Amino acid sequence: MHSTVPFRAVILLLLTARLTFAWGTLGHETVAWIAQSYVSETTESTVKSILGSTRSDYMANVSTWADSYRYTSSGRWSAPLHYIDANDSPPSSCSVDYSRDCGEAGCSVSAIVNYTSILLDNTSGQALKNDAMKFIIHFIGDIHQPLHDEALDVGGNTINVTYDGEATNLHHIWDTEIVEQLANGAGAQEFAKNLSSAIRAGDYGWDVDSWLNGVSLNDTLSTGTGWASEANAYVCSDVLHAGVDAVEEGGDLSGTYYQAHYDVARVQIARAGYRLGAWLNLIITGRTDG
Ligand SMILES: *[C@@H]1O[C@H](CO)[C@@H](O)[C@H](O)[C@H]1NC(C)=O
Ligand SMILES: *[C@@H]1O[C@H](CO)[C@@H](O)[C@H](O)[C@H]1NC(C)=O
Ligand SMILES: *[C@@H]1O[C@H](CO)[C@@H](O)[C@H](O)[C@H]1NC(C)=O
Ligand SMILES: *[C@@H]1O[C@H](CO)[C@@H](O)[C@H](O)[C@H]1NC(C)=O
Ligand SMILES: *[C@@H]1O[C@H](CO)[C@@H](O)[C@H](O)[C@H]1NC(C)=O
Ligand SMILES: *[C@@H]1O[C@H](CO)[C@@H](O)[C@H](O)[C@H]1NC(C)=O
Ligand SMILES: [Zn+2]
């Protein structure tokens, strides 16, 4: 009888460790590591100089800064920049309309436009460029997460679901649990290596050349809106394919639901990393390949 107490304490400890692991960190750091493998030497040294970093994980290291900043009192203004609230009607109709969906306080698309132009402006101060770089590294990740491009139920934050036995919400599992299940215990750097190899090999039917279609500094607004629209389309085709009730009442989502939709998380992380690398190359050298 006495032995059950320490046993339960150990279980609790393990559960706590599992629950606090990551928090969206794995996705952002993986995107950053993929991008690091696609930037040229010139881009790498310029990004390091803007960040004031000599670290080997110079991009991964700052990839979640924006998520900490938004929860500080001086950074609260930046919270709307992490998403664009598409006012569409999933699963029957998905769409992003910049003038309808980007609020007065800004959104992920306006943020990518703004911080790209700050990085392109040779009169921008060092501190401003440093923030702009950290925001770009983060927001190009966020914009590829389908539920960061959806207004319904606060981007799925109020859709209660169960995942691997835990009560959580739909937004959270797309930020974190699905990504962790996909990585299968690998850390961000290792997971990024796997995805970068898959990108180079054209695995999973990925048409990598098309990932840079329409990507241009001439029209950063349509580039950003294109990325948001592409991710938002997955809300109808996958994330909420069978409607809200189906995910709320359909049982644990780590089984059949994960199997049916994990390929969306995989391709979106790969695209985000590949595009972030190309975008930084464009800003710094004028060429997507560096
Ligand atoms: C980033 O690097 C700094 C030191 O340069 C370190 O203190 C910090 O813990 C690192 N953060 C992450 C998220 O890797
Ligand atoms: C661009 O970013 C700067 C620095 O964060 C901010 O002060 C400014 O209001 C932003 N402009 C727009 C149009 O979003
Ligand atoms: C900024 O770029 C413009 C051309 O785009 C150039 O004329 C100017 O000298 C540059 N200024 C600095 C401080 O490098
Ligand atoms: C979702 O769960 C929260 C508590 O975790 C609860 O407050 C809320 O009422 C639930 N929402 C619905 C729609 O069941
Ligand atoms: C990536 O990981 C998956 C799952 O573990 C594996 O099936 C695949 O072969 C790996 N791909 C590469 C290119 O390493
Ligand atoms: C961007 O504009 C420049 C100058 O007008 C043009 O030469 C270039 O082809 C354009 N690039 C794209 C990708 O549209
Ligand atoms: Zn974010």
Coordinates of C-alpha atoms and ligand atoms in Angstrom, one line a residue:
M1 CA 0.0 0.0 0.0
H2 CA 2.8 2.4 0.9
S3 CA 4.6 1.7 -2.4
T4 CA 1.7 3.2 -4.5
V5 CA 2.5 6.7 -3.3
P6 CA 6.1 6.9 -4.6
F7 CA 5.0 5.1 -7.8
R8 CA 2.3 7.6 -8.5
A9 CA 4.8 10.4 -7.7
V10 CA 7.1 9.1 -10.4
I11 CA 4.3 8.9 -12.9
L12 CA 3.3 12.4 -12.1
L13 CA 6.9 13.6 -12.5
L14 CA 7.2 11.9 -15.9
L15 CA 3.9 13.4 -17.1
T16 CA 4.9 16.9 -15.9
A17 CA 8.2 16.6 -17.7
R18 CA 6.4 15.5 -20.9
L19 CA 3.9 18.3 -20.7
T20 CA 6.4 21.1 -20.2
F21 CA 8.7 19.8 -23.0
A22 CA 8.8 22.2 -26.0
W23 CA 5.6 24.4 -26.3
G24 CA 5.9 25.2 -30.0
T25 CA 9.6 25.4 -29.7
L26 CA 10.4 22.3 -31.7
G27 CA 8.5 23.6 -34.8
H28 CA 10.1 27.0 -34.8
E29 CA 13.6 25.6 -34.2
T30 CA 13.2 23.0 -36.9
V31 CA 12.2 25.7 -39.4
A32 CA 15.2 27.7 -38.4
W33 CA 17.6 24.8 -38.8
I34 CA 16.2 24.0 -42.2
A35 CA 16.7 27.7 -43.2
Q36 CA 20.3 27.6 -41.9
S37 CA 21.0 24.8 -44.3
Y38 CA 19.7 26.8 -47.3
V39 CA 21.4 30.2 -46.7
S40 CA 24.6 31.1 -48.5
E41 CA 27.8 32.0 -46.7
T42 CA 27.2 35.7 -47.4
T43 CA 23.7 35.5 -46.0
E44 CA 24.9 33.5 -43.0
S45 CA 27.5 36.1 -42.1
T46 CA 25.1 39.0 -42.6
V47 CA 22.4 37.4 -40.5
K48 CA 24.9 36.6 -37.7
S49 CA 26.1 40.2 -37.8
I50 CA 22.6 41.6 -37.5
L51 CA 21.8 39.2 -34.7
G52 CA 25.2 39.9 -33.0
S53 CA 25.7 36.1 -32.8
T54 CA 28.5 33.7 -33.6
R55 CA 26.5 30.7 -32.4
S56 CA 26.2 27.6 -34.7
D57 CA 22.5 27.7 -33.9
Y58 CA 22.2 31.5 -34.6
M59 CA 18.8 31.3 -36.1
A60 CA 17.3 28.5 -34.0
N61 CA 18.5 30.3 -30.9
V62 CA 16.2 33.4 -31.7
S63 CA 13.4 31.5 -33.4
T64 CA 11.0 31.7 -30.3
W65 CA 12.0 35.1 -29.1
A66 CA 8.9 36.6 -30.5
D67 CA 6.7 34.2 -28.5
S68 CA 8.4 35.4 -25.2
Y69 CA 8.3 39.0 -26.2
R70 CA 4.5 39.0 -26.9
Y71 CA 3.9 38.1 -23.3
T72 CA 5.9 41.0 -21.9
S73 CA 4.1 44.3 -21.1
S74 CA 6.3 46.1 -23.6
G75 CA 5.7 43.5 -26.3
R76 CA 2.0 43.0 -26.0
W77 CA 1.4 45.1 -29.1
S78 CA 3.1 42.4 -31.2
A79 CA 0.6 39.6 -30.3
P80 CA -1.6 40.1 -33.4
L81 CA 1.4 39.8 -35.7
H82 CA 1.6 36.0 -35.0
Y83 CA -1.5 35.2 -37.1
I84 CA -4.0 36.4 -39.7
D85 CA -7.6 35.9 -38.8
A86 CA -9.2 34.6 -42.0
N87 CA -12.9 35.2 -41.6
D88 CA -13.9 32.2 -43.8
S89 CA -16.2 29.3 -43.1
P90 CA -14.3 26.0 -42.8
P91 CA -14.7 23.3 -43.7
S92 CA -17.1 24.4 -46.5
S93 CA -15.1 27.4 -47.6
C94 CA -11.5 28.6 -46.9
S95 CA -9.9 31.8 -48.0
V96 CA -7.6 34.6 -47.0
D97 CA -8.5 38.2 -48.0
Y98 CA -5.9 40.6 -46.8
S99 CA -8.1 43.7 -46.6
R100 CA -10.9 41.7 -44.8
D101 CA -8.6 39.7 -42.5
C102 CA -5.6 41.8 -41.5
G103 CA -6.8 43.9 -38.5
E104 CA -5.9 47.5 -37.7
A105 CA -3.2 46.3 -35.3
G106 CA -1.5 44.3 -38.1
C107 CA -1.2 40.6 -38.8
S108 CA 1.5 38.1 -39.9
V109 CA 1.3 39.2 -43.5
S110 CA 1.7 42.9 -42.7
A111 CA 4.5 42.0 -40.3
I112 CA 6.4 40.1 -42.9
V113 CA 6.0 43.0 -45.3
N114 CA 7.1 45.6 -42.7
Y115 CA 10.1 43.7 -41.3
T116 CA 11.3 42.7 -44.8
S117 CA 11.3 46.4 -45.8
I118 CA 13.2 47.3 -42.6
L119 CA 15.8 44.7 -43.4
L120 CA 16.1 46.0 -47.0
D121 CA 16.4 49.6 -45.9
N122 CA 20.1 50.5 -45.5
T123 CA 19.2 53.3 -43.2
S124 CA 17.5 51.1 -40.6
G125 CA 19.3 51.2 -37.2
Q126 CA 21.1 48.1 -35.8
A127 CA 18.5 47.6 -33.0
L128 CA 15.6 47.8 -35.3
K129 CA 17.2 45.4 -37.8
N130 CA 17.9 43.0 -34.9
D131 CA 14.2 42.9 -34.0
A132 CA 13.2 42.7 -37.6
M133 CA 15.4 39.7 -38.2
K134 CA 14.1 37.8 -35.1
F135 CA 10.5 38.6 -36.2
I136 CA 11.0 37.4 -39.8
I137 CA 12.6 34.1 -38.5
H138 CA 9.5 33.6 -36.3
F139 CA 6.6 34.8 -38.4
I140 CA 7.6 32.9 -41.6
G141 CA 7.3 29.8 -39.3
D142 CA 3.9 30.9 -37.8
I143 CA 2.3 31.7 -41.2
H144 CA 2.8 28.1 -42.3
Q145 CA 0.8 26.7 -39.4
P146 CA -2.8 26.4 -40.8
L147 CA -4.5 27.5 -37.6
H148 CA -2.4 30.7 -37.6
D149 CA -4.4 31.6 -40.7
E150 CA -7.9 31.0 -39.3
A151 CA -10.3 33.1 -37.2
L152 CA -12.8 30.4 -36.3
D153 CA -12.8 29.6 -32.6
V154 CA -9.8 31.8 -32.0
G155 CA -7.8 29.8 -34.5
G156 CA -8.9 26.6 -32.8
N157 CA -7.8 27.7 -29.4
T158 CA -11.3 27.2 -28.0
I159 CA -11.8 23.8 -29.7
N160 CA -11.3 21.3 -26.8
V161 CA -9.7 18.0 -27.9
T162 CA -7.9 15.1 -26.4
Y163 CA -4.4 14.1 -27.6
D164 CA -2.5 11.2 -26.2
G165 CA -4.8 11.1 -23.2
E166 CA -4.4 14.8 -22.4
A167 CA -7.1 17.5 -22.6
T168 CA -5.8 20.3 -24.8
N169 CA -7.1 22.3 -27.8
L170 CA -6.9 22.0 -31.5
H171 CA -4.6 25.0 -32.0
H172 CA -2.1 23.6 -29.5
I173 CA -1.9 20.2 -31.0
W174 CA -1.0 21.7 -34.4
D175 CA 1.6 23.9 -32.8
T176 CA 3.1 21.2 -30.6
E177 CA 1.9 17.7 -30.2
I178 CA 1.6 16.7 -33.8
V179 CA 5.0 18.1 -34.5
E180 CA 6.5 16.2 -31.6
Q181 CA 4.9 12.9 -32.6
L182 CA 6.2 13.5 -36.1
A183 CA 9.8 14.1 -34.9
N184 CA 9.5 10.9 -32.9
G185 CA 11.9 11.9 -30.2
A186 CA 14.4 13.7 -32.5
G187 CA 15.5 17.2 -31.5
A188 CA 15.1 20.2 -33.8
Q189 CA 18.5 19.9 -35.5
E190 CA 18.1 16.2 -36.2
F191 CA 14.5 16.6 -37.4
A192 CA 15.6 19.4 -39.6
K193 CA 18.3 17.2 -41.2
N194 CA 15.7 14.6 -41.9
L195 CA 13.4 17.2 -43.6
S196 CA 16.3 18.9 -45.5
S197 CA 17.3 15.5 -46.9
A198 CA 13.7 14.9 -47.9
I199 CA 13.5 18.3 -49.6
R200 CA 16.7 17.6 -51.6
A201 CA 15.4 14.1 -52.5
G202 CA 11.9 15.3 -53.5
D203 CA 10.5 12.7 -51.1
Y204 CA 6.8 12.5 -50.2
G205 CA 5.9 13.8 -53.7
W206 CA 7.2 17.3 -52.8
D207 CA 7.5 19.6 -55.8
V208 CA 10.2 21.8 -54.2
D209 CA 10.7 24.0 -57.2
S210 CA 7.1 25.2 -57.0
W211 CA 7.6 26.3 -53.4
L212 CA 9.2 29.5 -54.6
N213 CA 6.6 30.3 -57.2
G214 CA 5.5 33.9 -56.8
V215 CA 8.1 34.5 -54.1
S216 CA 9.4 38.0 -54.8
L217 CA 10.6 41.1 -53.0
N218 CA 8.8 43.1 -55.7
D219 CA 5.5 42.3 -54.1
T220 CA 6.0 41.1 -50.5
L221 CA 2.3 41.6 -49.7
S222 CA 1.2 39.0 -52.3
T223 CA 4.1 36.7 -51.4
G224 CA 2.9 36.7 -47.7
T225 CA -0.8 36.5 -48.6
G226 CA 0.1 33.5 -50.9
W227 CA 1.8 31.7 -48.0
A228 CA -1.2 32.4 -45.7
S229 CA -3.7 31.3 -48.3
E230 CA -1.9 28.0 -49.0
A231 CA -1.8 27.2 -45.3
N232 CA -5.4 28.3 -44.7
A233 CA -6.6 25.9 -47.4
Y234 CA -5.4 23.0 -45.2
V235 CA -8.0 24.1 -42.5
C236 CA -10.7 23.0 -44.9
S237 CA -8.9 20.0 -46.5
D238 CA -7.4 18.5 -43.3
V239 CA -7.5 20.3 -39.9
L240 CA -11.3 20.8 -39.8
H241 CA -12.1 18.6 -42.7
A242 CA -15.0 16.9 -41.0
G243 CA -16.1 19.9 -38.9
V244 CA -15.6 21.1 -35.3
D245 CA -17.8 18.5 -33.7
A246 CA -15.8 15.7 -35.3
V247 CA -12.5 16.8 -33.6
E248 CA -14.2 17.6 -30.3
E249 CA -16.1 14.4 -30.1
G250 CA -14.1 12.1 -32.3
G251 CA -12.0 10.7 -29.5
D252 CA -8.2 10.9 -29.1
L253 CA -6.6 12.7 -32.0
S254 CA -3.2 11.1 -31.7
G255 CA -4.4 8.0 -33.6
T256 CA -6.6 8.1 -36.7
Y257 CA -6.6 11.9 -37.0
Y258 CA -2.8 12.1 -36.7
Q259 CA -2.3 9.4 -39.3
A260 CA -4.7 11.2 -41.7
H261 CA -3.2 14.6 -41.4
Y262 CA 0.4 14.6 -40.2
D263 CA 1.7 15.0 -43.7
V264 CA 0.3 18.6 -43.6
A265 CA 2.5 19.4 -40.6
R266 CA 5.5 17.8 -42.3
V267 CA 5.2 19.7 -45.6
Q268 CA 4.4 23.0 -43.9
I269 CA 7.5 22.9 -41.6
A270 CA 9.7 21.9 -44.6
R271 CA 8.2 24.7 -46.8
A272 CA 8.6 27.3 -44.0
G273 CA 12.3 26.4 -43.5
Y274 CA 13.0 26.3 -47.2
R275 CA 11.3 29.6 -47.8
L276 CA 12.9 31.3 -44.8
G277 CA 16.3 30.5 -46.2
A278 CA 15.4 31.7 -49.7
W279 CA 13.8 34.9 -48.3
L280 CA 16.9 35.8 -46.3
N281 CA 19.1 35.1 -49.3
L282 CA 16.8 37.3 -51.4
I283 CA 17.0 40.2 -48.9
I284 CA 20.7 40.0 -48.5
T285 CA 22.0 38.9 -51.9
G286 CA 19.1 39.4 -54.2
R287 CA 19.0 35.7 -55.2
T288 CA 16.9 32.9 -53.6
D289 CA 19.8 30.5 -53.8
G290 CA 22.2 32.9 -52.2
Ligands
LIG1 C1 20.4 31.6 -27.0 O1 21.7 32.0 -26.7 C2 21.9 32.6 -25.5 C3 23.4 33.0 -25.3 O2 23.8 33.6 -26.5 C4 21.5 31.7 -24.4 O3 21.6 32.3 -23.1 C5 20.1 31.2 -24.6 O4 19.7 30.3 -23.6 C6 19.8 30.6 -25.9 N1 18.4 30.4 -26.1 C7 17.9 29.4 -26.8 C8 16.4 29.3 -26.9 O5 18.6 28.6 -27.4
LIG2 C1 6.9 48.3 -38.6 O1 7.7 47.9 -37.5 C2 8.1 48.9 -36.6 C3 9.0 48.3 -35.6 O2 8.4 47.3 -34.9 C4 6.8 49.6 -36.0 O3 7.2 50.6 -35.2 C5 5.9 50.0 -37.1 O4 4.7 50.5 -36.6 C6 5.6 48.9 -38.1 N1 4.9 49.5 -39.2 C7 3.9 48.8 -39.8 C8 3.2 49.5 -40.9 O5 3.4 47.7 -39.4
LIG3 C1 21.8 53.2 -49.3 O1 21.5 52.8 -50.6 C2 21.4 53.8 -51.6 C3 21.0 53.1 -52.9 O2 19.9 52.3 -52.8 C4 22.7 54.5 -51.7 O3 22.6 55.6 -52.6 C5 23.1 55.0 -50.4 O4 24.4 55.5 -50.4 C6 23.1 53.9 -49.3 N1 23.4 54.5 -48.0 C7 24.2 53.9 -47.1 C8 24.3 54.6 -45.8 O5 24.8 52.8 -47.4
LIG4 C1 -13.0 23.8 -23.0 O1 -12.2 23.5 -21.8 C2 -12.1 24.6 -20.9 C3 -11.3 24.2 -19.7 O2 -10.1 23.5 -20.2 C4 -13.5 25.0 -20.4 O3 -13.4 26.1 -19.6 C5 -14.4 25.3 -21.6 O4 -15.7 25.6 -21.2 C6 -14.4 24.2 -22.6 N1 -15.1 24.6 -23.8 C7 -16.1 23.9 -24.4 C8 -16.7 24.5 -25.7 O5 -16.4 22.8 -24.0
LIG5 C1 13.1 10.8 -42.0 O1 12.4 10.1 -40.9 C2 11.4 9.2 -41.4 C3 10.7 8.7 -40.1 O2 11.6 8.3 -39.2 C4 12.1 8.1 -42.2 O3 11.1 7.2 -42.6 C5 12.8 8.7 -43.4 O4 13.4 7.7 -44.1 C6 13.7 9.8 -42.9 N1 14.1 10.5 -44.2 C7 15.4 10.9 -44.3 C8 15.6 11.6 -45.7 O5 16.2 10.8 -43.5
LIG6 C1 11.3 42.4 -59.9 O1 11.4 43.6 -60.5 C2 12.6 43.8 -61.2 C3 12.8 45.2 -61.6 O2 11.6 45.8 -62.0 C4 12.6 42.8 -62.4 O3 13.8 42.9 -63.1 C5 12.5 41.4 -61.8 O4 12.3 40.5 -62.9 C6 11.3 41.3 -60.9 N1 11.3 40.0 -60.3 C7 10.3 39.2 -60.1 C8 10.5 37.9 -59.5 O5 9.1 39.5 -60.5
ZN7 ZN 4.2 32.9 -32.8

